[in-house]
Amino acid sequence: MDLSKQELRRRMIAARQALDPAERARLSGRAQRAVLAAPEWARARTVLLYIPVRGEVDTAALAAAGRQAGKRLLLPRVERAERGLRLHRWDGTPEQLVRGAYGIPEPRPDLPQEDPRAVDLVVVPGVAFDRRGRRLGYGGGYYDRLLPLLAGAAAIGLGYGFQLVERLPAEAHDVPLDALATDLGLTRFPASADPSP
């Protein structure tokens, strides 16, 4: 029997948070290396990252590699009134972060904003992912509304191997990811994922 979205969220978040810090760091390192080895990373000039919370895969190595390679790094900032995300330039340092909506570290609102169409690669967090490129988030729909605005950007999910499940419930607004990077490597998804539930 399929788990409900709520129960799947609960189980996956609990599994992430139960990871020993040393193991989380090891698995995060492997997942980030899978992104760094992807051709989408090499081609990207502008990369949208996230700051991890609640046991998510770390992105510090991606930020460091992006800075070293001269890539333009962006972070999302939640606009609650609009139920959307604004994208801001980020220099990769904690000094440019503030505690934002939902307690998530976000870029300071005074940092320069970027048009979503400037993004070449978005690294997408998630609670669970399936083999058709769908993702399960926290339920706010922020990335569901953002992804269609990132015209032409490659979308790579970032998670642990245990977050990849066979099938997630489909929604009409779902935008499939191009790939998922985990500690097990890079999983690519079909370009035309079957939209049926």
Short mmCIF file of C-alpha atoms in Angstrom, two decimals:
data_model
loop_
_atom_site.label_atom_id
_atom_site.label_comp_id
_atom_site.label_asym_id
_atom_site.label_seq_id
_atom_site.Cartn_x
_atom_site.Cartn_y
_atom_site.Cartn_z
CA MET A 1 0.00 0.00 0.00
CA ASP A 2 1.33 3.44 -0.94
CA LEU A 3 2.25 5.79 1.88
CA SER A 4 0.46 9.13 2.06
CA LYS A 5 2.55 12.20 1.26
CA GLN A 6 2.36 13.24 4.90
CA GLU A 7 3.58 9.88 6.19
CA LEU A 8 6.33 9.69 3.56
CA ARG A 9 7.49 13.18 4.55
CA ARG A 10 7.54 12.19 8.21
CA ARG A 11 9.55 9.02 7.57
CA MET A 12 12.08 10.59 5.21
CA ILE A 13 12.74 13.61 7.42
CA ALA A 14 13.15 11.32 10.43
CA ALA A 15 15.61 9.13 8.48
CA ARG A 16 17.64 12.18 7.42
CA GLN A 17 17.78 13.58 10.91
CA ALA A 18 18.74 10.19 12.37
CA LEU A 19 21.96 10.11 10.35
CA ASP A 20 25.11 10.37 12.41
CA PRO A 21 26.79 13.74 11.64
CA ALA A 22 29.93 12.03 10.31
CA GLU A 23 27.84 9.77 8.06
CA ARG A 24 25.75 12.72 6.88
CA ALA A 25 28.95 14.57 5.96
CA ARG A 26 30.29 11.51 4.10
CA LEU A 27 27.08 10.95 2.14
CA SER A 28 26.70 14.68 1.44
CA GLY A 29 30.23 14.76 0.04
CA ARG A 30 29.52 11.90 -2.33
CA ALA A 31 26.24 13.45 -3.51
CA GLN A 32 27.89 16.81 -4.15
CA ARG A 33 30.69 15.14 -6.11
CA ALA A 34 28.02 13.61 -8.35
CA VAL A 35 26.78 17.13 -9.16
CA LEU A 36 30.30 18.42 -9.74
CA ALA A 37 30.95 15.59 -12.23
CA ALA A 38 27.79 16.36 -14.24
CA PRO A 39 28.20 18.21 -17.56
CA GLU A 40 25.41 20.57 -16.46
CA TRP A 41 27.70 21.84 -13.70
CA ALA A 42 30.59 22.41 -16.09
CA ARG A 43 28.38 24.36 -18.52
CA ALA A 44 26.53 26.46 -15.94
CA ARG A 45 27.51 30.07 -15.40
CA THR A 46 24.68 30.82 -12.93
CA VAL A 47 23.79 28.20 -10.31
CA LEU A 48 20.89 28.30 -7.87
CA LEU A 49 21.74 26.47 -4.63
CA TYR A 50 20.00 26.07 -1.27
CA ILE A 51 21.11 26.14 2.35
CA PRO A 52 20.40 22.77 4.01
CA VAL A 53 18.00 22.37 6.93
CA ARG A 54 16.49 19.40 8.78
CA GLY A 55 19.20 16.96 7.72
CA GLU A 56 19.22 17.84 4.00
CA VAL A 57 22.32 17.10 1.92
CA ASP A 58 24.90 19.85 2.42
CA THR A 59 25.79 22.23 -0.41
CA ALA A 60 28.98 23.78 1.02
CA ALA A 61 31.26 21.94 -1.43
CA LEU A 62 29.14 23.13 -4.35
CA ALA A 63 29.30 26.71 -3.12
CA ALA A 64 33.09 26.50 -2.69
CA ALA A 65 33.59 24.93 -6.12
CA GLY A 66 31.28 27.49 -7.70
CA ARG A 67 33.18 30.38 -6.17
CA GLN A 68 36.51 28.92 -7.27
CA ALA A 69 35.23 28.44 -10.83
CA GLY A 70 33.85 31.99 -11.01
CA LYS A 71 30.21 30.91 -11.26
CA ARG A 72 27.45 33.28 -10.21
CA LEU A 73 25.81 31.72 -7.14
CA LEU A 74 22.19 32.40 -6.22
CA LEU A 75 20.03 31.48 -3.25
CA PRO A 76 16.24 31.61 -2.91
CA ARG A 77 14.44 33.87 -0.43
CA VAL A 78 10.85 33.10 0.52
CA GLU A 79 8.25 35.79 -0.18
CA ARG A 80 5.36 34.58 1.97
CA ALA A 81 2.83 37.13 0.71
CA GLU A 82 3.46 36.06 -2.89
CA ARG A 83 3.98 32.38 -1.95
CA GLY A 84 7.03 32.53 -4.18
CA LEU A 85 10.81 32.60 -4.18
CA ARG A 86 13.03 35.58 -5.02
CA LEU A 87 16.52 34.79 -6.22
CA HIS A 88 19.48 36.75 -4.84
CA ARG A 89 23.19 36.73 -5.62
CA TRP A 90 25.30 35.13 -2.92
CA ASP A 91 29.06 35.20 -2.45
CA GLY A 92 29.06 31.78 -0.77
CA THR A 93 29.74 33.09 2.74
CA PRO A 94 27.56 32.86 5.89
CA GLU A 95 27.90 36.63 6.39
CA GLN A 96 25.37 37.20 3.62
CA LEU A 97 22.75 34.96 5.23
CA VAL A 98 19.94 35.82 7.65
CA ARG A 99 17.31 33.69 9.36
CA GLY A 100 14.35 33.77 7.01
CA ALA A 101 10.88 32.32 6.67
CA TYR A 102 10.34 28.95 8.34
CA GLY A 103 13.70 29.38 10.10
CA ILE A 104 15.61 28.68 6.88
CA PRO A 105 18.86 30.60 6.32
CA GLU A 106 18.29 32.93 3.36
CA PRO A 107 20.21 35.62 1.49
CA ARG A 108 19.87 39.11 2.91
CA PRO A 109 17.01 40.97 1.14
CA ASP A 110 19.36 43.83 0.19
CA LEU A 111 21.54 41.56 -1.99
CA PRO A 112 21.07 41.96 -5.77
CA GLN A 113 18.16 40.05 -7.24
CA GLU A 114 18.42 37.93 -10.37
CA ASP A 115 15.86 37.06 -13.01
CA PRO A 116 14.96 33.34 -12.80
CA ARG A 117 15.63 33.09 -16.54
CA ALA A 118 19.34 33.75 -15.85
CA VAL A 119 19.69 30.39 -14.04
CA ASP A 120 21.58 27.68 -15.94
CA LEU A 121 21.46 25.03 -13.22
CA VAL A 122 19.20 24.67 -10.18
CA VAL A 123 20.16 22.25 -7.41
CA VAL A 124 16.84 21.22 -5.89
CA PRO A 125 16.26 19.97 -2.34
CA GLY A 126 13.52 17.48 -1.59
CA VAL A 127 12.08 15.12 0.96
CA ALA A 128 11.71 12.28 -1.56
CA PHE A 129 12.27 11.72 -5.28
CA ASP A 130 10.97 9.07 -7.67
CA ARG A 131 12.30 7.33 -10.76
CA ARG A 132 10.31 9.56 -13.11
CA GLY A 133 11.99 12.73 -11.84
CA ARG A 134 9.23 13.87 -9.52
CA ARG A 135 10.00 15.29 -6.10
CA LEU A 136 8.18 15.61 -2.82
CA GLY A 137 8.89 18.81 -0.91
CA TYR A 138 7.64 20.13 2.40
CA GLY A 139 4.21 20.96 0.98
CA GLY A 140 4.48 24.72 0.45
CA GLY A 141 4.77 24.43 -3.34
CA TYR A 142 7.55 27.03 -3.58
CA TYR A 143 9.77 25.03 -5.93
CA ASP A 144 6.72 23.83 -7.88
CA ARG A 145 6.00 27.47 -8.69
CA LEU A 146 9.66 28.39 -9.31
CA LEU A 147 10.77 25.59 -11.64
CA PRO A 148 8.51 26.57 -14.59
CA LEU A 149 10.07 30.08 -14.48
CA LEU A 150 13.62 28.77 -14.93
CA ALA A 151 13.48 28.70 -18.72
CA GLY A 152 16.06 26.28 -20.07
CA ALA A 153 17.76 25.62 -16.73
CA ALA A 154 18.88 22.09 -15.88
CA ALA A 155 17.28 20.84 -12.65
CA ILE A 156 19.24 18.36 -10.53
CA GLY A 157 17.76 17.11 -7.28
CA LEU A 158 20.13 16.57 -4.36
CA GLY A 159 19.44 13.92 -1.75
CA TYR A 160 20.50 10.69 -0.10
CA GLY A 161 20.15 7.36 -1.86
CA PHE A 162 17.37 6.26 0.49
CA GLN A 163 15.24 9.24 -0.61
CA LEU A 164 14.76 7.74 -4.09
CA VAL A 165 11.48 5.81 -4.19
CA GLU A 166 9.82 3.96 -7.05
CA ARG A 167 6.82 6.25 -7.52
CA LEU A 168 5.40 9.41 -5.97
CA PRO A 169 1.83 10.65 -6.38
CA ALA A 170 1.62 12.87 -9.48
CA GLU A 171 0.16 16.37 -9.54
CA ALA A 172 -0.80 18.30 -12.67
CA HIS A 173 1.69 21.10 -11.86
CA ASP A 174 4.68 18.78 -11.29
CA VAL A 175 7.81 19.72 -13.22
CA PRO A 176 10.10 16.68 -13.50
CA LEU A 177 13.77 17.01 -12.66
CA ASP A 178 16.48 16.18 -15.18
CA ALA A 179 18.53 14.13 -12.71
CA LEU A 180 19.06 13.27 -9.06
CA ALA A 181 22.47 13.37 -7.38
CA THR A 182 22.88 11.16 -4.32
CA ASP A 183 25.63 9.31 -2.49
CA LEU A 184 24.98 6.49 -5.00
CA GLY A 185 25.79 8.69 -8.01
CA LEU A 186 23.78 10.55 -10.63
CA THR A 187 20.43 9.14 -11.75
CA ARG A 188 19.13 10.62 -15.01
CA PHE A 189 15.43 10.75 -15.75
CA PRO A 190 13.65 10.36 -19.10
CA ALA A 191 13.29 13.67 -20.94
CA SER A 192 9.56 13.03 -21.38
CA ALA A 193 8.55 11.54 -18.04
CA ASP A 194 5.11 9.94 -18.18
CA PRO A 195 2.80 12.62 -16.72
CA SER A 196 0.07 10.13 -15.78
CA PRO A 197 -0.46 9.39 -12.08
#
